[in-house]
């Protein structure tokens, strides 16, 4: 029995997969992104999720052969690594696990843990790629000065466009009405109260406004459409930098996949696809094989030295169907 844990800025997903490729149980808990709420948050969230998924399967943590915990923020504060690495031990009661950034879950799920590059665009954004046993991360520099192409990045640009439309610095389009309705504004300036006072600048709640930008774009708002297209181009640039850093040759085929809810907006995926084609002819865009939390379980099996065999992977693929686009990676 292998446990996969995919942490994120909005929620943390858990699943147990057995050797035959059967998803035995799933669970969901709150965000495990601890930078805003303290590192103690991680153990609380992991304990809740592990207890819930084990109860659903009728198992105890001792029955888990190996686990992989993909944690948002992992590796971004060196002083926190000893605590993060030790936390699952307190939850599981054993040492059969590994930890890394949640970007690895997206890569392992989308490409089946094979060489290539996966780009994540959920609450935040980054890429992770592997080639011949070497891994590289690009992006994920936080919402304050990075995370280009992410849901948060889109939402902030949407809020900026709303403020400009309200002032008359930008012609008013459908975006203005969508935001007024979504936020329940009595006056446009109330957006400040909502975002800074009521939400306290909450990263996940702000990122969720990217859906409103996509809704406005679908209603013909040119500014919203331009924001989504720019997001796609930024994500393609992340992939290009990853390819160069990994040292893929000019004649090599580079498998590329994607994960995260931002790709649910067609203009983002279209601009991303076009951006890849423009930059390098050898990119091979692949639809994600498995969702990130399932990828985490597959990676757990691989790290245990007992990767799932082809019949099990095929069974898992059939059972999972098309991976749902989560929107909380990173």
PDB file of C-alpha atoms in Angstrom, residues 105-225:
ATOM      1  CA  UNK A 105       3.748  15.229  -7.590  1.00  0.00           C
ATOM      2  CA  UNK A 106       2.688  17.105 -10.713  1.00  0.00           C
ATOM      3  CA  UNK A 107       5.637  15.779 -12.702  1.00  0.00           C
ATOM      4  CA  UNK A 108       5.230  12.177 -11.501  1.00  0.00           C
ATOM      5  CA  UNK A 109       1.510  12.218 -12.253  1.00  0.00           C
ATOM      6  CA  UNK A 110       1.570  13.998 -15.579  1.00  0.00           C
ATOM      7  CA  UNK A 111       4.473  12.066 -17.114  1.00  0.00           C
ATOM      8  CA  UNK A 112       4.324   8.847 -15.105  1.00  0.00           C
ATOM      9  CA  UNK A 113       7.668   9.729 -13.477  1.00  0.00           C
ATOM     10  CA  UNK A 114       9.434   9.608 -16.871  1.00  0.00           C
ATOM     11  CA  UNK A 115      12.031  12.062 -18.241  1.00  0.00           C
ATOM     12  CA  UNK A 116      10.499  15.322 -19.355  1.00  0.00           C
ATOM     13  CA  UNK A 117       9.086  18.574 -17.992  1.00  0.00           C
ATOM     14  CA  UNK A 118       5.881  19.327 -16.146  1.00  0.00           C
ATOM     15  CA  UNK A 119       4.602  22.837 -15.574  1.00  0.00           C
ATOM     16  CA  UNK A 120       2.337  23.543 -12.619  1.00  0.00           C
ATOM     17  CA  UNK A 121      -0.067  26.432 -12.644  1.00  0.00           C
ATOM     18  CA  UNK A 122      -2.415  26.444  -9.712  1.00  0.00           C
ATOM     19  CA  UNK A 123      -2.348  28.950  -6.872  1.00  0.00           C
ATOM     20  CA  UNK A 124       1.337  29.362  -7.733  1.00  0.00           C
ATOM     21  CA  UNK A 125       3.431  28.283 -10.705  1.00  0.00           C
ATOM     22  CA  UNK A 126       6.704  26.500 -11.423  1.00  0.00           C
ATOM     23  CA  UNK A 127       8.184  23.736 -13.518  1.00  0.00           C
ATOM     24  CA  UNK A 128       9.935  20.531 -12.578  1.00  0.00           C
ATOM     25  CA  UNK A 129      11.757  18.351 -15.057  1.00  0.00           C
ATOM     26  CA  UNK A 130      14.057  15.357 -15.031  1.00  0.00           C
ATOM     27  CA  UNK A 131      16.581  14.049 -17.532  1.00  0.00           C
ATOM     28  CA  UNK A 132      18.807  11.058 -16.912  1.00  0.00           C
ATOM     29  CA  UNK A 133      18.264  11.142 -13.163  1.00  0.00           C
ATOM     30  CA  UNK A 134      18.825  14.885 -12.723  1.00  0.00           C
ATOM     31  CA  UNK A 135      15.997  17.128 -11.605  1.00  0.00           C
ATOM     32  CA  UNK A 136      15.580  20.866 -12.157  1.00  0.00           C
ATOM     33  CA  UNK A 137      13.078  23.350 -10.788  1.00  0.00           C
ATOM     34  CA  UNK A 138      12.353  26.696 -12.428  1.00  0.00           C
ATOM     35  CA  UNK A 139      10.012  29.386 -11.110  1.00  0.00           C
ATOM     36  CA  UNK A 140       7.939  29.285  -7.944  1.00  0.00           C
ATOM     37  CA  UNK A 141       9.455  32.448  -6.513  1.00  0.00           C
ATOM     38  CA  UNK A 142       6.293  33.320  -4.498  1.00  0.00           C
ATOM     39  CA  UNK A 143       3.312  35.464  -5.273  1.00  0.00           C
ATOM     40  CA  UNK A 144       5.103  38.639  -4.172  1.00  0.00           C
ATOM     41  CA  UNK A 145       7.601  38.717  -7.032  1.00  0.00           C
ATOM     42  CA  UNK A 146       7.121  35.537  -9.071  1.00  0.00           C
ATOM     43  CA  UNK A 147       4.613  32.748  -9.821  1.00  0.00           C
ATOM     44  CA  UNK A 148       4.102  34.102 -13.323  1.00  0.00           C
ATOM     45  CA  UNK A 149       1.126  32.583 -15.111  1.00  0.00           C
ATOM     46  CA  UNK A 150      -0.423  31.255 -11.900  1.00  0.00           C
ATOM     47  CA  UNK A 151      -3.984  31.694 -10.680  1.00  0.00           C
ATOM     48  CA  UNK A 152      -2.789  34.288  -8.159  1.00  0.00           C
ATOM     49  CA  UNK A 153      -0.866  36.158 -10.859  1.00  0.00           C
ATOM     50  CA  UNK A 154      -3.956  36.170 -13.102  1.00  0.00           C
ATOM     51  CA  UNK A 155      -6.208  37.300 -10.264  1.00  0.00           C
ATOM     52  CA  UNK A 156      -3.960  40.208  -9.274  1.00  0.00           C
ATOM     53  CA  UNK A 157      -3.892  41.424 -12.863  1.00  0.00           C
ATOM     54  CA  UNK A 158      -7.646  41.040 -12.991  1.00  0.00           C
ATOM     55  CA  UNK A 159      -8.033  43.158  -9.865  1.00  0.00           C
ATOM     56  CA  UNK A 160      -5.717  45.768 -11.347  1.00  0.00           C
ATOM     57  CA  UNK A 161      -7.797  45.852 -14.526  1.00  0.00           C
ATOM     58  CA  UNK A 162     -10.968  46.207 -12.440  1.00  0.00           C
ATOM     59  CA  UNK A 163      -9.524  49.211 -10.609  1.00  0.00           C
ATOM     60  CA  UNK A 164      -8.516  50.835 -13.899  1.00  0.00           C
ATOM     61  CA  UNK A 165     -11.964  50.224 -15.378  1.00  0.00           C
ATOM     62  CA  UNK A 166     -13.599  51.733 -12.303  1.00  0.00           C
ATOM     63  CA  UNK A 167     -11.401  54.847 -12.587  1.00  0.00           C
ATOM     64  CA  UNK A 168     -11.945  55.211 -16.313  1.00  0.00           C
ATOM     65  CA  UNK A 169      -8.274  54.584 -17.055  1.00  0.00           C
ATOM     66  CA  UNK A 170      -9.374  51.528 -19.030  1.00  0.00           C
ATOM     67  CA  UNK A 171     -12.605  51.090 -21.008  1.00  0.00           C
ATOM     68  CA  UNK A 172     -15.082  49.108 -18.941  1.00  0.00           C
ATOM     69  CA  UNK A 173     -15.677  45.560 -20.154  1.00  0.00           C
ATOM     70  CA  UNK A 174     -17.515  42.513 -18.802  1.00  0.00           C
ATOM     71  CA  UNK A 175     -14.741  42.016 -16.221  1.00  0.00           C
ATOM     72  CA  UNK A 176     -16.063  44.904 -14.141  1.00  0.00           C
ATOM     73  CA  UNK A 177     -19.525  43.412 -13.813  1.00  0.00           C
ATOM     74  CA  UNK A 178     -18.169  39.941 -13.111  1.00  0.00           C
ATOM     75  CA  UNK A 179     -16.019  41.234 -10.255  1.00  0.00           C
ATOM     76  CA  UNK A 180     -18.816  43.364  -8.789  1.00  0.00           C
ATOM     77  CA  UNK A 181     -21.110  40.355  -8.731  1.00  0.00           C
ATOM     78  CA  UNK A 182     -18.506  37.871  -7.498  1.00  0.00           C
ATOM     79  CA  UNK A 183     -17.344  40.112  -4.647  1.00  0.00           C
ATOM     80  CA  UNK A 184     -20.783  41.505  -3.745  1.00  0.00           C
ATOM     81  CA  UNK A 185     -19.603  45.097  -3.985  1.00  0.00           C
ATOM     82  CA  UNK A 186     -21.901  47.944  -2.989  1.00  0.00           C
ATOM     83  CA  UNK A 187     -19.310  50.355  -4.339  1.00  0.00           C
ATOM     84  CA  UNK A 188     -16.194  49.590  -6.340  1.00  0.00           C
ATOM     85  CA  UNK A 189     -13.898  50.780  -3.548  1.00  0.00           C
ATOM     86  CA  UNK A 190     -15.295  47.997  -1.368  1.00  0.00           C
ATOM     87  CA  UNK A 191     -12.915  45.671  -3.209  1.00  0.00           C
ATOM     88  CA  UNK A 192     -10.202  47.005  -0.892  1.00  0.00           C
ATOM     89  CA  UNK A 193     -12.247  46.004   2.141  1.00  0.00           C
ATOM     90  CA  UNK A 194     -12.942  42.536   0.736  1.00  0.00           C
ATOM     91  CA  UNK A 195      -9.375  41.664  -0.261  1.00  0.00           C
ATOM     92  CA  UNK A 196      -7.380  43.350   2.506  1.00  0.00           C
ATOM     93  CA  UNK A 197      -9.792  43.455   5.447  1.00  0.00           C
ATOM     94  CA  UNK A 198     -12.217  40.530   5.169  1.00  0.00           C
ATOM     95  CA  UNK A 199      -9.835  38.156   3.352  1.00  0.00           C
ATOM     96  CA  UNK A 200      -6.689  39.510   5.019  1.00  0.00           C
ATOM     97  CA  UNK A 201      -4.919  39.091   1.688  1.00  0.00           C
ATOM     98  CA  UNK A 202      -5.468  35.328   1.788  1.00  0.00           C
ATOM     99  CA  UNK A 203      -3.477  33.774  -1.060  1.00  0.00           C
ATOM    100  CA  UNK A 204      -5.964  31.046  -1.909  1.00  0.00           C
ATOM    101  CA  UNK A 205      -9.046  33.280  -1.909  1.00  0.00           C
ATOM    102  CA  UNK A 206      -7.356  35.829  -4.128  1.00  0.00           C
ATOM    103  CA  UNK A 207      -6.151  33.117  -6.515  1.00  0.00           C
ATOM    104  CA  UNK A 208      -9.727  31.848  -6.861  1.00  0.00           C
ATOM    105  CA  UNK A 209     -10.595  35.146  -8.582  1.00  0.00           C
ATOM    106  CA  UNK A 210      -8.729  33.829 -11.631  1.00  0.00           C
ATOM    107  CA  UNK A 211     -11.978  31.999 -12.432  1.00  0.00           C
ATOM    108  CA  UNK A 212     -13.722  35.360 -12.647  1.00  0.00           C
ATOM    109  CA  UNK A 213     -11.072  36.578 -15.093  1.00  0.00           C
ATOM    110  CA  UNK A 214     -11.696  33.466 -17.214  1.00  0.00           C
ATOM    111  CA  UNK A 215     -15.452  34.061 -17.013  1.00  0.00           C
ATOM    112  CA  UNK A 216     -15.001  37.645 -18.195  1.00  0.00           C
ATOM    113  CA  UNK A 217     -12.778  36.510 -21.066  1.00  0.00           C
ATOM    114  CA  UNK A 218     -15.443  34.019 -22.135  1.00  0.00           C
ATOM    115  CA  UNK A 219     -17.917  36.930 -22.162  1.00  0.00           C
ATOM    116  CA  UNK A 220     -15.754  38.860 -24.607  1.00  0.00           C
ATOM    117  CA  UNK A 221     -13.617  40.982 -22.304  1.00  0.00           C
ATOM    118  CA  UNK A 222     -10.460  41.726 -24.296  1.00  0.00           C
ATOM    119  CA  UNK A 223      -8.420  42.758 -21.266  1.00  0.00           C
ATOM    120  CA  UNK A 224      -9.232  39.521 -19.446  1.00  0.00           C
ATOM    121  CA  UNK A 225      -8.417  37.500 -22.554  1.00  0.00           C
TER     122      UNK A 225
END
